[in-house]
Every structure is written in C-alpha cells, then in structure tokens.
Amino acid sequence: MKLDEKWFELYESLYGTTFNKILTIGTPNEGYENYPIKSLAQLRQMCEENYPKKEFYISLYDYDSDELAIKWDPQDNTPYEKYSKKNCILFRFIQNTDIIKEETKELTDVQKFMFTRRTLNLGNNKEIFEDVRKVYDAIEELFNIKSWVLFNGYNECYLYVFTESEMKLKNPTLTYYYFYKFIENYTGVKTLIYSQIEPFSQILSLPGSQNNNTRLYTKPYDITLDYLDILKNSQSRKIESFDLRQNQDTSSLEELFKTVDDEITKRKSEGNTNIWDYELDELFNEKRSI
C-alpha cells in the first residue's frame, strides 16, 4: 500500500523541498529510530519503504544550520531554539489515555485495537476536540487568523498558526510560553500542553501516517465537524484537498510576540531572574480589549 500522492503535495507545501529535520520511524512494540532528513525526495523514499506498517513522526521546525539536527543533544534545547525557523505557532492538545493503557495491558494486539477504537467511538476524545475549537475561535476572534487543525488518529490534536514572516525573538521559548499561558487562561481549556515540552525540538505525527493503536490516520479536519465525523474522517488514508491557511495577515499577532519578547528582555536586564513567573497580563489584556 502506497501513501497517496496528495500527501506529498501537502508535505511540499508544509516543509518545502529541502530542509533540515528529524524523522522518527517505528512501532510501539518494535521501538523507534531517528533519521536525519534533508529533502522531500528522501522523505518520499522513507515513506515508500516503511508505510503503512510503521508510524512516522517529524520535526515541527526546519533548522537553519549546516549541522544535521539529529546530531544535537536532545536534552539541550539551545541549538533547537537558535536555529529553528519560527514561522508557525503550534498548539498541542492531548487526551489522557491512562484508562486505555490500564484496560489493555493484558490484551492481545487485536483486542487492544478493538477496545481502543470502541473507547474513542464512545467519546474518549471529546474534550480535546472541544478545546481545539475554543482555541481556534479565540485566535480568530483576537487576531482574525484562521488556524489549520489535525487529529493524530489516537489521542492528540494539533492546531497550527502560520505567520507571514519568520519571527526573530530574543527570548523565543519564554515568549511562546507566555502566549500559550495567555490563550489557556483566555479560553479555559484543560488539554493544551506547553509547560511540559520544549517548543522548538518537538516532533509530531506525520500527516497521512497511521497510528498503530487505532489504525486511524493523522489528518486535517474541518473545525465544524461533529465528533464522530472527525473520527470517520481519519478512517480514510486519502486526502482530497488541503488549505494550510498560510497566506493571512498575521501582523497583529507578530506585533504582540515582539512586545512580549521586548518586555521579557527588559525584565531580565533589570535583574528579575524569576523568568517563569513574570506578570504580563497587562500586555495581553491590551490585546484582549482591541
């Protein structure tokens, strides 16, 4: 079974034809292996060799460095933060699957699959889809920007906001952190994760790849779809069309990021070292009142 050609059109729109990324391939039972990946042609080759029997994960960001990103220490965020091309903001929403893991630990692979799919059909993921919609609406309300959303086929959703230009920030990790915190407080969502991850070294499910737990595919979906229709959408390995929402006016969002970044720099220069507990509500409240 081959990956549908339309997916490679999406990859070209999303990643370009040359890049510096990390590709992770494997299965929960056999383990995973990381590969350096530099081109769309190389990505195609890896997909042709391993699809659909293995899962695929790819770096969120392209790294503007002559050194392969795979050589960097995954415990040191410095090069990832420095070299990532910051042309998007990703929101990740994760549904807790502890119950599924507990109930399936003694089951066969077939029984695990059946139990997991049944649990999803009964509404296990409703909260993440509801939270995605809240953040989608908030981004549109505050910045007049439409987002691009995907479901990974199991327990996670991604919401992309693409910026018109690459953002140049002095404190990128902190600036992203405070923006996520603002959106979390503004919307009241519970499944958004950001404090537990390094934003610039993330890997995500490759769109079009299949999740081994559910046999569902990582696919973009229409934000207006009902819960079961989102699951149904991920049952098909084909994609008819896509709109990454890349050509929008994002100047107001970029301006907010610059304002927050400058304020963080100012606080640090004044000797305020409590960097994760700055009070920046005033900056965000100004945006809220526009």
XYZ file of C-alpha atoms in Angstrom:
290
model
C 0.000 0.000 0.000
C 1.437 3.364 -1.031
C 0.934 6.746 0.527
C -1.424 8.756 -1.654
C 0.346 11.299 -3.880
C -1.750 14.128 -2.472
C 0.096 13.774 0.824
C 3.395 14.595 -0.858
C 1.820 17.750 -2.246
C 0.907 18.656 1.326
C 4.451 17.895 2.535
C 5.893 20.197 -0.114
C 3.541 22.993 0.952
C 4.277 22.353 4.615
C 8.030 21.644 4.559
C 9.335 22.740 1.143
C 11.618 20.532 -0.970
C 14.790 20.864 1.127
C 15.032 21.155 4.893
C 16.900 20.021 8.000
C 14.604 17.844 10.072
C 14.499 14.662 12.125
C 12.260 11.770 11.089
C 11.307 9.129 13.657
C 10.005 5.777 12.403
C 8.892 2.685 14.302
C 6.153 0.934 16.242
C 5.225 0.710 19.938
C 6.243 -2.961 20.004
C 9.475 -2.749 17.989
C 10.671 0.652 19.148
C 11.584 3.773 17.194
C 14.628 5.021 15.307
C 15.632 8.572 14.368
C 16.883 9.561 10.923
C 18.294 12.813 9.534
C 16.151 14.024 6.671
C 17.152 16.760 4.231
C 14.728 16.666 1.328
C 11.247 15.824 0.144
C 12.765 13.117 -2.060
C 14.328 11.480 0.978
C 11.050 11.693 2.886
C 9.295 10.019 -0.045
C 11.830 7.195 -0.054
C 11.425 6.581 3.676
C 7.648 6.543 3.331
C 7.768 4.110 0.431
C 9.998 1.754 2.421
C 8.046 1.812 5.690
C 4.433 2.854 5.057
C 1.955 1.858 6.445
C 3.370 -0.759 8.802
C 5.316 1.799 10.834
C 4.443 5.099 12.474
C 6.095 8.319 11.311
C 6.975 11.419 13.334
C 8.734 14.524 12.017
C 10.260 17.704 13.435
C 7.867 20.611 13.693
C 10.507 23.126 12.635
C 13.105 23.347 9.906
C 16.557 24.179 11.299
C 18.691 26.793 9.570
C 22.011 25.125 10.266
C 24.647 23.309 8.220
C 24.878 20.748 11.011
C 22.295 17.971 10.987
C 19.724 18.456 13.736
C 19.936 14.773 14.607
C 23.461 15.350 15.960
C 22.289 17.740 18.650
C 21.815 16.676 22.245
C 18.041 16.211 22.738
C 18.497 17.324 26.365
C 19.927 20.707 25.312
C 17.317 22.982 23.780
C 19.844 25.689 22.813
C 20.524 24.741 19.155
C 16.885 23.879 18.504
C 15.812 27.266 19.836
C 18.582 29.127 17.994
C 18.259 27.579 14.530
C 14.529 26.826 14.228
C 12.744 28.858 11.573
C 9.994 30.369 13.685
C 7.273 30.730 11.069
C 4.489 28.985 12.951
C 2.995 28.516 16.398
C 1.763 25.055 17.282
C -0.836 24.256 19.921
C -0.913 20.641 21.109
C -3.886 19.077 22.867
C -3.509 15.655 24.483
C -6.256 13.428 25.867
C -5.327 11.272 28.845
C -5.168 7.590 27.830
C -4.264 6.041 31.198
C -7.558 4.131 31.332
C -6.975 2.675 27.867
C -3.436 1.630 28.795
C -4.600 0.038 32.044
C -7.512 -1.836 30.482
C -5.493 -3.149 27.527
C -2.193 -4.128 29.141
C -3.134 -7.834 29.295
C -4.929 -7.976 25.923
C -3.730 -9.227 22.560
C -2.961 -6.674 19.834
C -6.322 -7.306 18.172
C -8.180 -6.942 21.468
C -6.257 -3.736 22.243
C -7.216 -2.295 18.878
C -10.892 -3.168 19.308
C -11.056 -1.783 22.854
C -9.264 1.438 21.895
C -11.445 2.119 18.860
C -14.588 1.415 20.873
C -13.417 3.771 23.619
C -12.820 6.536 21.081
C -16.219 5.951 19.477
C -17.849 6.307 22.903
C -16.399 9.800 23.304
C -12.985 9.484 24.939
C -11.542 12.325 22.839
C -14.402 14.793 23.031
C -12.537 17.149 25.338
C -9.553 17.695 23.041
C -11.802 18.444 20.059
C -13.826 20.879 22.154
C -10.640 22.572 23.372
C -9.274 22.840 19.840
C -12.465 24.596 18.773
C -12.195 27.056 21.681
C -8.624 27.979 20.786
C -9.440 28.130 17.068
C -12.265 30.577 17.800
C -10.085 32.629 20.163
C -7.289 33.025 17.609
C -9.807 34.117 15.009
C -11.529 36.495 17.427
C -8.332 38.108 18.724
C -6.194 38.183 15.589
C -8.554 37.491 12.683
C -6.481 34.417 11.797
C -7.837 31.017 10.792
C -5.843 28.029 12.014
C -5.058 24.639 10.476
C -6.081 21.657 12.629
C -5.224 17.943 12.587
C -6.102 14.854 14.623
C -3.321 12.278 15.068
C -5.695 9.316 14.972
C -5.378 8.468 18.643
C -5.162 10.976 21.479
C -3.783 14.262 20.204
C -4.747 17.268 18.103
C -2.511 19.899 16.537
C -3.514 23.474 15.785
C -1.125 25.413 13.551
C -0.965 29.183 13.209
C 1.381 30.157 10.375
C 2.962 33.613 10.425
C 3.657 35.699 7.339
C 7.304 36.086 8.240
C 9.814 34.246 10.356
C 9.782 35.739 13.843
C 13.115 36.939 15.223
C 12.911 36.782 19.004
C 15.487 37.282 21.747
C 13.570 35.030 24.151
C 11.635 32.625 21.927
C 10.943 29.859 24.448
C 9.690 32.300 27.085
C 7.675 34.338 24.589
C 5.911 31.230 23.304
C 5.333 30.047 26.871
C 3.588 33.244 27.935
C 1.470 33.273 24.792
C 0.312 29.700 25.414
C -0.422 30.624 29.016
C -2.474 33.612 27.887
C -4.525 31.515 25.447
C -5.043 28.824 28.084
C -6.367 31.396 30.565
C -8.423 33.193 27.930
C -10.191 30.033 26.746
C -10.215 27.925 29.915
C -9.041 24.822 28.046
C -7.658 21.874 30.023
C -5.884 19.683 27.466
C -3.429 22.211 25.993
C 0.156 21.195 26.810
C 3.091 23.588 26.689
C 4.914 23.787 30.022
C 5.962 20.118 29.730
C 7.621 20.453 26.315
C 10.417 22.361 24.612
C 8.645 24.202 21.790
C 11.461 24.109 19.241
C 12.532 20.459 19.425
C 9.090 18.902 19.054
C 8.312 16.005 16.760
C 4.766 15.379 15.542
C 2.848 12.645 13.790
C 3.467 12.939 10.063
C 0.214 13.854 8.283
C -1.085 10.813 6.416
C 0.661 8.309 8.678
C -1.269 5.630 10.521
C -1.433 5.210 14.293
C -0.704 1.622 15.368
C -3.109 1.771 18.317
C -6.194 2.672 16.301
C -5.384 2.193 12.590
C -6.622 5.749 12.124
C -4.666 8.314 10.119
C -3.223 11.674 11.085
C -5.380 14.023 9.049
C -6.505 17.635 8.903
C -10.186 18.090 9.602
C -12.890 20.704 9.246
C -13.259 22.522 12.563
C -17.064 22.436 12.203
C -17.281 18.618 12.057
C -19.041 16.690 14.806
C -17.044 14.314 17.000
C -17.857 11.067 15.187
C -17.330 12.713 11.805
C -13.804 13.700 12.823
C -13.097 10.060 13.679
C -14.675 8.950 10.414
C -12.501 11.420 8.519
C -9.400 9.741 9.975
C -10.504 6.294 8.803
C -9.595 7.122 5.208
C -5.935 7.206 4.192
C -6.668 9.632 1.351
C -6.874 13.396 1.420
C -8.912 15.246 -1.181
C -7.663 18.793 -0.605
C -5.979 20.956 1.997
C -5.646 24.600 2.960
C -2.810 25.365 5.349
C -4.094 28.909 5.939
C -0.594 30.254 5.254
C -1.470 33.478 3.413
C -3.128 35.624 6.052
C -2.359 38.946 7.687
C -0.644 37.936 10.928
C 0.919 41.323 11.693
C -1.087 41.885 14.891
C -0.002 38.513 16.281
C 3.622 39.092 15.324
C 3.498 42.537 16.917
C 2.204 41.034 20.164
C 5.035 38.499 20.174
C 7.584 41.283 19.693
C 6.026 43.322 22.512
C 6.125 40.361 24.901
C 9.667 39.469 23.835
C 10.863 43.043 24.438
C 9.220 43.126 27.865
C 10.890 39.854 28.863
C 14.255 41.265 27.759
C 13.600 44.398 29.838
C 12.673 42.403 32.949
C 15.788 40.257 32.647
C 18.017 43.321 32.184
C 16.553 44.756 35.385
C 17.715 41.683 37.281
C 14.374 39.914 37.542
C 15.507 36.297 37.291
C 12.151 34.709 38.113
C 11.618 34.258 34.388
C 8.746 31.750 34.522
C 6.621 33.922 36.793
C 6.589 37.325 35.156
C 3.295 39.163 35.422
C 2.488 40.022 31.794
C -1.300 40.155 31.987
C -1.318 43.866 31.164
C 0.216 43.226 27.740
C -2.300 40.537 26.910
C -5.228 42.441 28.364
C -4.447 45.273 25.954
C -4.797 42.778 23.124
C -7.989 41.438 24.623
C -9.589 44.879 24.597
C -8.809 45.695 20.955
